[in-house]
C-alpha atoms as a PDB file:
ATOM      1  CA  MET A   1     -10.280 -14.526   1.636  1.00  0.00           C
ATOM      2  CA  THR A   2      -6.998 -15.159   3.529  1.00  0.00           C
ATOM      3  CA  TYR A   3      -4.084 -12.732   4.446  1.00  0.00           C
ATOM      4  CA  GLN A   4      -1.967 -14.878   1.755  1.00  0.00           C
ATOM      5  CA  GLU A   5      -4.285 -14.301  -0.822  1.00  0.00           C
ATOM      6  CA  LEU A   6      -5.256 -10.747  -0.236  1.00  0.00           C
ATOM      7  CA  PHE A   7      -1.280 -10.044  -0.049  1.00  0.00           C
ATOM      8  CA  GLU A   8      -0.765 -11.965  -3.773  1.00  0.00           C
ATOM      9  CA  GLN A   9      -3.831 -10.075  -5.253  1.00  0.00           C
ATOM     10  CA  VAL A  10      -2.316  -6.541  -4.270  1.00  0.00           C
ATOM     11  CA  LYS A  11       1.272  -7.605  -4.892  1.00  0.00           C
ATOM     12  CA  MET A  12       0.140  -8.470  -8.779  1.00  0.00           C
ATOM     13  CA  LYS A  13      -1.959  -5.350  -8.904  1.00  0.00           C
ATOM     14  CA  PHE A  14       1.195  -3.271  -7.273  1.00  0.00           C
ATOM     15  CA  ARG A  15       3.568  -4.482  -9.991  1.00  0.00           C
ATOM     16  CA  LYS A  16       1.832  -3.096 -12.784  1.00  0.00           C
ATOM     17  CA  ALA A  17       2.826   0.688 -11.266  1.00  0.00           C
ATOM     18  CA  ASP A  18       5.379   2.703 -13.065  1.00  0.00           C
ATOM     19  CA  VAL A  19       7.215   4.156 -10.047  1.00  0.00           C
ATOM     20  CA  SER A  20      10.496   4.975 -12.260  1.00  0.00           C
ATOM     21  CA  GLY A  21       9.823   8.584 -12.132  1.00  0.00           C
ATOM     22  CA  VAL A  22       9.788   8.524  -8.046  1.00  0.00           C
ATOM     23  CA  LYS A  23      13.317   9.845  -7.262  1.00  0.00           C
ATOM     24  CA  GLU A  24      13.013   9.734  -3.417  1.00  0.00           C
ATOM     25  CA  HIS A  25      12.639   6.491  -1.149  1.00  0.00           C
ATOM     26  CA  LEU A  26       9.123   5.866   0.019  1.00  0.00           C
ATOM     27  CA  ALA A  27       8.018   3.148   2.227  1.00  0.00           C
ATOM     28  CA  PHE A  28       4.460   2.620   3.108  1.00  0.00           C
ATOM     29  CA  GLN A  29       3.046  -0.172   5.570  1.00  0.00           C
ATOM     30  CA  PHE A  30      -0.668  -1.596   4.950  1.00  0.00           C
ATOM     31  CA  ASN A  31      -2.409  -2.607   8.115  1.00  0.00           C
ATOM     32  CA  ILE A  32      -5.304  -4.883   6.871  1.00  0.00           C
ATOM     33  CA  THR A  33      -8.255  -5.281   9.414  1.00  0.00           C
ATOM     34  CA  GLY A  34     -11.173  -7.918   9.397  1.00  0.00           C
ATOM     35  CA  GLU A  35     -11.080 -10.648   6.990  1.00  0.00           C
ATOM     36  CA  ALA A  36      -7.281 -11.295   5.874  1.00  0.00           C
ATOM     37  CA  ALA A  37      -5.869  -9.227   8.730  1.00  0.00           C
ATOM     38  CA  GLY A  38      -2.336  -9.007   8.743  1.00  0.00           C
ATOM     39  CA  SER A  39       0.586  -6.437   7.327  1.00  0.00           C
ATOM     40  CA  PHE A  40       2.666  -6.075   4.376  1.00  0.00           C
ATOM     41  CA  TYR A  41       5.072  -2.923   2.885  1.00  0.00           C
ATOM     42  CA  ALA A  42       5.555  -1.300  -0.280  1.00  0.00           C
ATOM     43  CA  GLU A  43       8.714   0.381  -0.623  1.00  0.00           C
ATOM     44  CA  VAL A  44      10.006   2.515  -3.864  1.00  0.00           C
ATOM     45  CA  ARG A  45      13.772   2.547  -3.589  1.00  0.00           C
ATOM     46  CA  ASP A  46      16.025   3.445  -6.591  1.00  0.00           C
ATOM     47  CA  GLY A  47      12.827   3.693  -9.000  1.00  0.00           C
ATOM     48  CA  GLU A  48      11.764  -0.058  -8.229  1.00  0.00           C
ATOM     49  CA  LEU A  49       8.649  -0.931  -6.086  1.00  0.00           C
ATOM     50  CA  TYR A  50       9.222  -3.816  -3.702  1.00  0.00           C
ATOM     51  CA  VAL A  51       6.163  -5.319  -2.023  1.00  0.00           C
ATOM     52  CA  GLU A  52       6.780  -7.811   0.916  1.00  0.00           C
ATOM     53  CA  PRO A  53       4.722  -9.396   3.792  1.00  0.00           C
ATOM     54  CA  TYR A  54       6.431  -7.691   6.639  1.00  0.00           C
ATOM     55  CA  GLU A  55       5.982  -4.867   8.832  1.00  0.00           C
ATOM     56  CA  TYR A  56       8.105  -1.843   8.110  1.00  0.00           C
ATOM     57  CA  HIS A  57       9.247  -0.246  11.010  1.00  0.00           C
ATOM     58  CA  ASP A  58      11.106   2.912   9.459  1.00  0.00           C
ATOM     59  CA  ARG A  59       7.989   3.766   7.545  1.00  0.00           C
ATOM     60  CA  ASP A  60       6.905   6.984   6.209  1.00  0.00           C
ATOM     61  CA  ALA A  61       3.231   6.198   6.343  1.00  0.00           C
ATOM     62  CA  ALA A  62       0.676   3.222   7.810  1.00  0.00           C
ATOM     63  CA  PHE A  63      -2.348   3.018   6.135  1.00  0.00           C
ATOM     64  CA  THR A  64      -4.985   0.836   8.088  1.00  0.00           C
ATOM     65  CA  CYS A  65      -8.415  -0.605   6.225  1.00  0.00           C
ATOM     66  CA  SER A  66     -10.147  -3.565   5.385  1.00  0.00           C
ATOM     67  CA  ALA A  67      -9.188  -5.725   2.520  1.00  0.00           C
ATOM     68  CA  ASP A  68     -12.252  -4.703   0.599  1.00  0.00           C
ATOM     69  CA  THR A  69     -11.347  -1.261   0.636  1.00  0.00           C
ATOM     70  CA  LEU A  70      -7.552  -1.938  -0.218  1.00  0.00           C
ATOM     71  CA  LEU A  71      -8.635  -4.016  -3.277  1.00  0.00           C
ATOM     72  CA  LYS A  72     -11.027  -1.473  -4.395  1.00  0.00           C
ATOM     73  CA  LEU A  73      -8.124   1.196  -4.027  1.00  0.00           C
ATOM     74  CA  ALA A  74      -5.812  -1.022  -5.954  1.00  0.00           C
ATOM     75  CA  ASP A  75      -8.538  -1.604  -8.824  1.00  0.00           C
ATOM     76  CA  ARG A  76      -8.937   2.064  -8.744  1.00  0.00           C
ATOM     77  CA  LYS A  77     -12.505   1.795  -7.995  1.00  0.00           C
ATOM     78  CA  MET A  78     -12.109   4.054  -4.781  1.00  0.00           C
ATOM     79  CA  ASP A  79      -9.962   6.908  -4.839  1.00  0.00           C
ATOM     80  CA  PRO A  80      -7.342   7.279  -1.706  1.00  0.00           C
ATOM     81  CA  VAL A  81      -8.571  10.841  -0.809  1.00  0.00           C
ATOM     82  CA  ALA A  82     -12.225   9.735  -0.585  1.00  0.00           C
ATOM     83  CA  ALA A  83     -11.458   6.689   1.389  1.00  0.00           C
ATOM     84  CA  PHE A  84      -9.682   8.443   3.942  1.00  0.00           C
ATOM     85  CA  THR A  85     -12.529  11.448   3.857  1.00  0.00           C
ATOM     86  CA  LEU A  86     -15.113   8.680   4.454  1.00  0.00           C
ATOM     87  CA  GLY A  87     -13.352   7.061   7.444  1.00  0.00           C
ATOM     88  CA  ARG A  88     -12.403   3.932   5.264  1.00  0.00           C
ATOM     89  CA  LEU A  89      -8.890   4.683   5.273  1.00  0.00           C
ATOM     90  CA  LYS A  90      -6.780   5.725   8.182  1.00  0.00           C
ATOM     91  CA  VAL A  91      -3.265   7.015   7.470  1.00  0.00           C
ATOM     92  CA  ASP A  92      -0.643   7.713  10.123  1.00  0.00           C
ATOM     93  CA  GLY A  93       2.597   9.416   9.525  1.00  0.00           C
ATOM     94  CA  ASP A  94       3.859  11.893   6.656  1.00  0.00           C
ATOM     95  CA  ILE A  95       0.788  12.761   5.156  1.00  0.00           C
ATOM     96  CA  GLY A  96       2.679  14.212   2.215  1.00  0.00           C
ATOM     97  CA  LYS A  97       4.502  11.297   1.330  1.00  0.00           C
ATOM     98  CA  ALA A  98       1.541   9.397   1.979  1.00  0.00           C
ATOM     99  CA  LEU A  99      -0.439  11.246  -0.848  1.00  0.00           C
ATOM    100  CA  MET A 100       2.334   9.954  -3.074  1.00  0.00           C
ATOM    101  CA  LEU A 101       0.310   6.405  -2.725  1.00  0.00           C
ATOM    102  CA  GLN A 102      -1.618   7.703  -5.798  1.00  0.00           C
ATOM    103  CA  LYS A 103       1.309   7.048  -7.968  1.00  0.00           C
ATOM    104  CA  PHE A 104       1.274   3.491  -7.936  1.00  0.00           C
ATOM    105  CA  LEU A 105      -2.604   2.699  -7.185  1.00  0.00           C
END
């Protein structure tokens, strides 16, 4: 799988998320390692979710994982907290805001 294929799959999965109840600004960067390596961001702003294939330097949190782990998270086949505990997901930044990832996964 290429980075572009992964990005398109994840973007489609994230589009289904209902973030209308999220009143604060959130910005998460996803750093993909191994196959399909690259970075993209998801931002919740004004009750809408934006997913773009760029780095986000003023982010609240950054998540680092493999493409396989990210797809399992997006498909709800893996819990983000469990992935973190097992060492399959690394989190840098505001942990409180990082936990809000579950709102759109």
